[in-house]
Every structure is written in structure tokens, then in C-alpha cells.
mmCIF file of C-alpha atoms in Angstrom:
data_model
loop_
_atom_site.group_PDB
_atom_site.id
_atom_site.type_symbol
_atom_site.label_atom_id
_atom_site.label_comp_id
_atom_site.label_asym_id
_atom_site.label_seq_id
_atom_site.Cartn_x
_atom_site.Cartn_y
_atom_site.Cartn_z
ATOM 1 C CA MET W 26 73.341 88.316 70.633
ATOM 2 C CA LEU W 27 71.444 91.667 72.849
ATOM 3 C CA GLU W 28 68.703 91.305 74.484
ATOM 4 C CA THR W 29 67.036 93.675 76.625
ATOM 5 C CA THR W 30 63.561 93.579 78.498
ATOM 6 C CA VAL W 31 62.081 95.328 81.407
ATOM 7 C CA GLN W 32 60.288 93.558 84.487
ATOM 8 C CA PRO W 33 57.169 94.824 84.491
ATOM 9 C CA GLY W 34 55.850 97.129 86.897
ATOM 10 C CA THR W 35 59.119 98.539 87.553
ATOM 11 C CA ASN W 36 61.905 100.094 87.140
ATOM 12 C CA ILE W 37 64.431 96.606 86.384
ATOM 13 C CA VAL W 38 65.625 96.363 82.976
ATOM 14 C CA THR W 39 67.209 93.110 82.240
ATOM 15 C CA LEU W 40 70.439 93.166 79.208
ATOM 16 C CA ASP W 41 72.141 89.259 78.585
ATOM 17 C CA ALA W 42 74.640 90.295 75.878
ATOM 18 C CA HIS W 43 77.045 87.918 74.313
ATOM 19 C CA GLY W 44 78.535 87.351 70.986
ATOM 20 C CA GLY W 45 77.924 89.961 68.429
ATOM 21 C CA ILE W 46 75.814 92.852 68.155
ATOM 22 C CA THR W 47 74.177 94.575 65.518
ATOM 23 C CA ALA W 48 72.586 98.571 65.258
ATOM 24 C CA GLU W 49 68.744 96.788 65.509
ATOM 25 C CA GLU W 50 69.514 95.279 68.892
ATOM 26 C CA MET W 51 71.521 98.407 70.371
ATOM 27 C CA LEU W 52 68.373 100.680 69.003
ATOM 28 C CA HIS W 53 65.970 98.454 71.567
ATOM 29 C CA VAL W 54 67.980 98.777 74.237
ATOM 30 C CA ARG W 55 67.301 102.696 74.013
ATOM 31 C CA ALA W 56 64.019 101.921 73.541
ATOM 32 C CA VAL W 57 64.012 100.041 76.844
ATOM 33 C CA LEU W 58 65.623 102.510 78.769
ATOM 34 C CA ASP W 59 63.296 105.275 77.388
ATOM 35 C CA GLU W 60 60.459 103.114 78.390
ATOM 36 C CA ALA W 61 61.114 101.989 81.316
ATOM 37 C CA LEU W 62 62.334 106.158 82.638
ATOM 38 C CA ARG W 63 58.306 107.148 80.948
ATOM 39 C CA ASP W 64 57.508 105.646 84.164
ATOM 40 C CA HIS W 65 59.846 105.766 86.852
ATOM 41 C CA ASP W 66 62.751 108.564 87.491
ATOM 42 C CA SER W 67 65.756 105.871 87.235
ATOM 43 C CA VAL W 68 66.584 102.442 85.881
ATOM 44 C CA ARG W 69 68.396 99.461 88.160
ATOM 45 C CA MET W 70 69.699 97.141 85.958
ATOM 46 C CA VAL W 71 70.722 93.406 85.845
ATOM 47 C CA ALA W 72 73.693 93.094 82.927
ATOM 48 C CA THR W 73 74.767 89.619 81.988
ATOM 49 C CA ARG W 74 77.862 89.620 80.075
ATOM 50 C CA GLY W 75 78.713 87.131 78.171
ATOM 51 C CA GLU W 76 81.840 86.818 76.258
ATOM 52 C CA LEU W 77 81.617 89.389 73.518
ATOM 53 C CA ASP W 78 83.097 88.465 69.479
ATOM 54 C CA VAL W 79 83.918 91.650 68.496
ATOM 55 C CA GLY W 80 84.279 90.451 65.357
ATOM 56 C CA ASP W 81 80.315 90.496 65.038
ATOM 57 C CA VAL W 82 80.200 93.162 65.769
ATOM 58 C CA SER W 83 78.175 95.965 63.846
ATOM 59 C CA PRO W 84 80.411 99.055 62.629
ATOM 60 C CA LYS W 85 76.960 101.473 63.840
ATOM 61 C CA ALA W 86 76.686 99.628 67.169
ATOM 62 C CA PRO W 87 78.872 101.684 69.439
ATOM 63 C CA TRP W 88 76.834 104.506 67.665
ATOM 64 C CA PRO W 89 73.123 103.753 69.332
ATOM 65 C CA ALA W 90 75.519 103.407 72.486
ATOM 66 C CA ARG W 91 76.626 106.350 72.469
ATOM 67 C CA THR W 92 73.705 107.988 72.068
ATOM 68 C CA SER W 93 72.615 106.340 75.083
ATOM 69 C CA ALA W 94 75.103 107.662 77.629
ATOM 70 C CA GLY W 95 72.167 110.015 79.367
ATOM 71 C CA CYS W 96 70.713 107.217 80.513
ATOM 72 C CA VAL W 97 73.657 106.212 82.250
ATOM 73 C CA LYS W 98 72.948 109.086 84.276
ATOM 74 C CA LYS W 99 69.525 107.683 85.517
ATOM 75 C CA LEU W 100 71.211 104.293 86.791
ATOM 76 C CA ALA W 101 70.270 103.912 90.528
ATOM 77 C CA ARG W 102 71.930 100.562 90.741
ATOM 78 C CA LEU W 103 73.793 98.219 88.454
ATOM 79 C CA THR W 104 74.365 94.169 89.123
ATOM 80 C CA VAL W 105 76.987 92.189 86.396
ATOM 81 C CA VAL W 106 76.719 89.102 86.033
ATOM 82 C CA THR W 107 79.372 87.168 84.036
ATOM 83 C CA ASP W 108 81.971 84.830 84.347
ATOM 84 C CA VAL W 109 84.225 87.326 81.802
ATOM 85 C CA ASP W 110 87.172 88.867 83.997
ATOM 86 C CA ARG W 111 87.407 91.581 81.262
ATOM 87 C CA GLU W 112 83.511 92.198 81.765
ATOM 88 C CA ALA W 113 84.384 92.258 85.399
ATOM 89 C CA LYS W 114 87.127 94.843 85.819
ATOM 90 C CA ALA W 115 84.862 97.169 83.403
ATOM 91 C CA SER W 116 82.059 97.108 86.062
ATOM 92 C CA GLU W 117 84.794 98.382 87.961
ATOM 93 C CA TRP W 118 85.686 101.028 85.872
ATOM 94 C CA THR W 119 81.761 101.997 85.856
ATOM 95 C CA SER W 120 81.505 101.631 89.866
ATOM 96 C CA GLU W 121 84.427 104.015 90.478
ATOM 97 C CA LEU W 122 83.771 106.703 87.428
ATOM 98 C CA LEU W 123 80.258 107.062 87.633
ATOM 99 C CA HIS W 124 79.256 106.632 90.809
ATOM 100 C CA ILE W 125 76.957 103.997 90.789
ATOM 101 C CA PRO W 126 76.540 101.297 93.406
ATOM 102 C CA THR W 127 77.532 98.047 91.211
ATOM 103 C CA ARG W 128 77.797 94.879 92.569
ATOM 104 C CA ARG W 129 79.238 91.775 90.610
ATOM 105 C CA LEU W 130 78.648 88.339 90.344
ATOM 106 C CA ARG W 131 79.077 85.074 88.642
ATOM 107 C CA LEU W 132 76.638 83.365 86.429
ATOM 108 C CA ASP W 133 75.514 80.832 88.769
ATOM 109 C CA GLU W 134 74.538 83.580 91.294
ATOM 110 C CA ARG W 135 71.604 84.790 88.936
ATOM 111 C CA ALA W 136 69.467 84.733 91.162
ATOM 112 C CA ALA W 137 70.858 86.969 93.695
ATOM 113 C CA ALA W 138 71.623 89.433 91.141
ATOM 114 C CA ARG W 139 67.877 90.172 90.988
ATOM 115 C CA ALA W 140 67.240 90.062 94.225
ATOM 116 C CA TRP W 141 69.767 92.481 95.395
ATOM 117 C CA THR W 142 68.701 95.146 91.859
ATOM 118 C CA SER W 143 65.290 93.962 92.975
ATOM 119 C CA ARG W 144 65.995 95.391 96.751
ATOM 120 C CA PRO W 145 64.697 98.727 97.624
ATOM 121 C CA GLN W 146 67.117 101.048 97.436
ATOM 122 C CA LEU W 147 67.900 102.780 100.375
ATOM 123 C CA LEU W 148 67.483 106.863 100.992
ATOM 124 C CA PRO W 149 70.271 108.857 102.663
ATOM 125 C CA PRO W 150 69.006 109.650 106.306
ATOM 126 C CA PRO W 151 67.926 113.540 106.702
ATOM 127 C CA PRO W 152 70.076 115.805 108.682
ATOM 128 C CA ALA W 153 69.632 116.021 112.210
ATOM 129 C CA HIS W 154 67.918 119.770 112.262
ATOM 130 C CA PRO W 155 66.814 121.958 109.477
ATOM 131 C CA SER W 156 69.111 124.341 110.199
ATOM 132 C CA ALA W 157 72.321 122.285 109.731
ATOM 133 C CA GLU W 158 70.741 121.478 106.031
ATOM 134 C CA ALA W 159 71.360 125.207 105.422
ATOM 135 C CA GLY W 160 74.491 125.330 106.672
ATOM 136 C CA ARG W 161 73.528 127.385 109.819
ATOM 137 C CA GLY W 162 73.437 126.348 113.494
ATOM 138 C CA ARG W 163 74.431 122.997 114.938
ATOM 139 C CA PRO W 164 72.918 119.947 114.312
ATOM 140 C CA GLY W 165 70.311 118.910 116.387
ATOM 141 C CA THR W 166 70.673 122.729 118.306
ATOM 142 C CA ALA W 167 68.677 125.708 117.909
ATOM 143 C CA ARG W 168 71.893 127.470 118.125
ATOM 144 C CA PRO W 169 74.332 129.366 115.379
ATOM 145 C CA CYS W 170 77.861 127.989 115.162
ATOM 146 C CA SER W 171 80.569 130.338 116.866
ATOM 147 C CA ALA W 172 83.599 130.130 117.779
ATOM 148 C CA PRO W 173 84.643 130.049 121.596
ATOM 149 C CA GLY W 174 85.028 133.863 122.330
ATOM 150 C CA ALA W 175 83.136 134.898 119.478
ATOM 151 C CA ALA W 176 81.004 138.289 119.570
ATOM 152 C CA THR W 177 77.261 138.113 119.050
ATOM 153 C CA THR W 178 74.715 140.852 118.637
ATOM 154 C CA ALA W 179 74.705 140.577 122.060
ATOM 155 C CA GLN W 180 78.094 141.369 123.184
ATOM 156 C CA VAL W 181 79.204 143.859 120.371
ATOM 157 C CA PRO W 182 78.524 147.330 122.702
ATOM 158 C CA ALA W 183 76.649 150.354 121.547
ATOM 159 C CA ILE W 184 78.174 153.218 119.169
ATOM 160 C CA ASP W 185 77.915 156.583 121.028
ATOM 161 C CA LEU W 186 77.669 158.812 117.546
ATOM 162 C CA GLU W 187 77.415 161.909 120.127
ATOM 163 C CA SER W 188 81.079 161.235 121.659
ATOM 164 C CA PRO W 189 83.651 163.353 121.347
ATOM 165 C CA PHE W 190 85.849 160.672 120.670
ATOM 166 C CA CYS W 191 84.284 159.321 117.489
#
């Protein structure tokens, strides 16, 4: 069984998976993700994962999951709530391979999982100086970067084209 919802007014998607999975349930996951992405630039997810019964997974269920893979790029934060070690290991792979902030908590820590997922996303600090962002200049200064002793336009002598030595 796979149940998916969006918390109203947020970009938080909840997913509860255990037992078998049908293709219709996977299509519903895609519809819920699309709904959340219509209103937001990203999705935060709380995935509660129980023991999956591989023998009870519909042969067509993996196809909608494969077509939803593009939504993974829009995943801003993932919280995996499980006591199943195999599912916990899969969440570690997600974090490492996709560079998504991921946290794994046990089933008795569901409130902490919702709190962590709901916490506002921290943005990276702005650059110290506008020229540092463009790769020109030292952060915090208006002076260009140069090696000690390097010539600047003020230090280069003018070339005398009338000289007999040119």
C-alpha cells in the first residue's frame, strides 16, 4: 500500500509505503508531486517506509516511478521514517547520490520527522562583495586580485613608437 498526500498550503508531501504497491498508487504519487510543484519550486518529503512485500508489487508499478524521476531534482529535503535497515540504507544512497539533505528517523520519532521537514530551508550566505561573485577581486575589497609584484596598467611603461630601438 502506498498513500501520498500534500499538507495543505505547503510543499510538504507525505508518503506512506508498506506491503505491496500497485501501478495506480504510483500514478497517484506522480499526481501529488505534480500538484505540489505547480504551486512551489521544490518539494519536501516525509517518507514513512515499512517492510515492502516484493511479491505483492505490481509488475507495472516501477514504470510510473521511473517517469517520476525528474521530480527528484525538485526534492529540497527528504525525511525517511523507518525501522527497516534496508530502507534506511536506501535513504543514505539518496543523500549521497542526489545531494539532497536527508535525515533518517525511527518510526517512534514521527513528530521529529515532521518538525525537521517543516523547518524553513536555510539559504547560503550572500557573497561578501559583488565582485567576488563574478570572480573579480578579493572578497570584501574593491581592489582586483593580483599576485605580489604583478604589473597593473598604471605600472606598465608607455611604448615609444618613434624610438630607434623599437
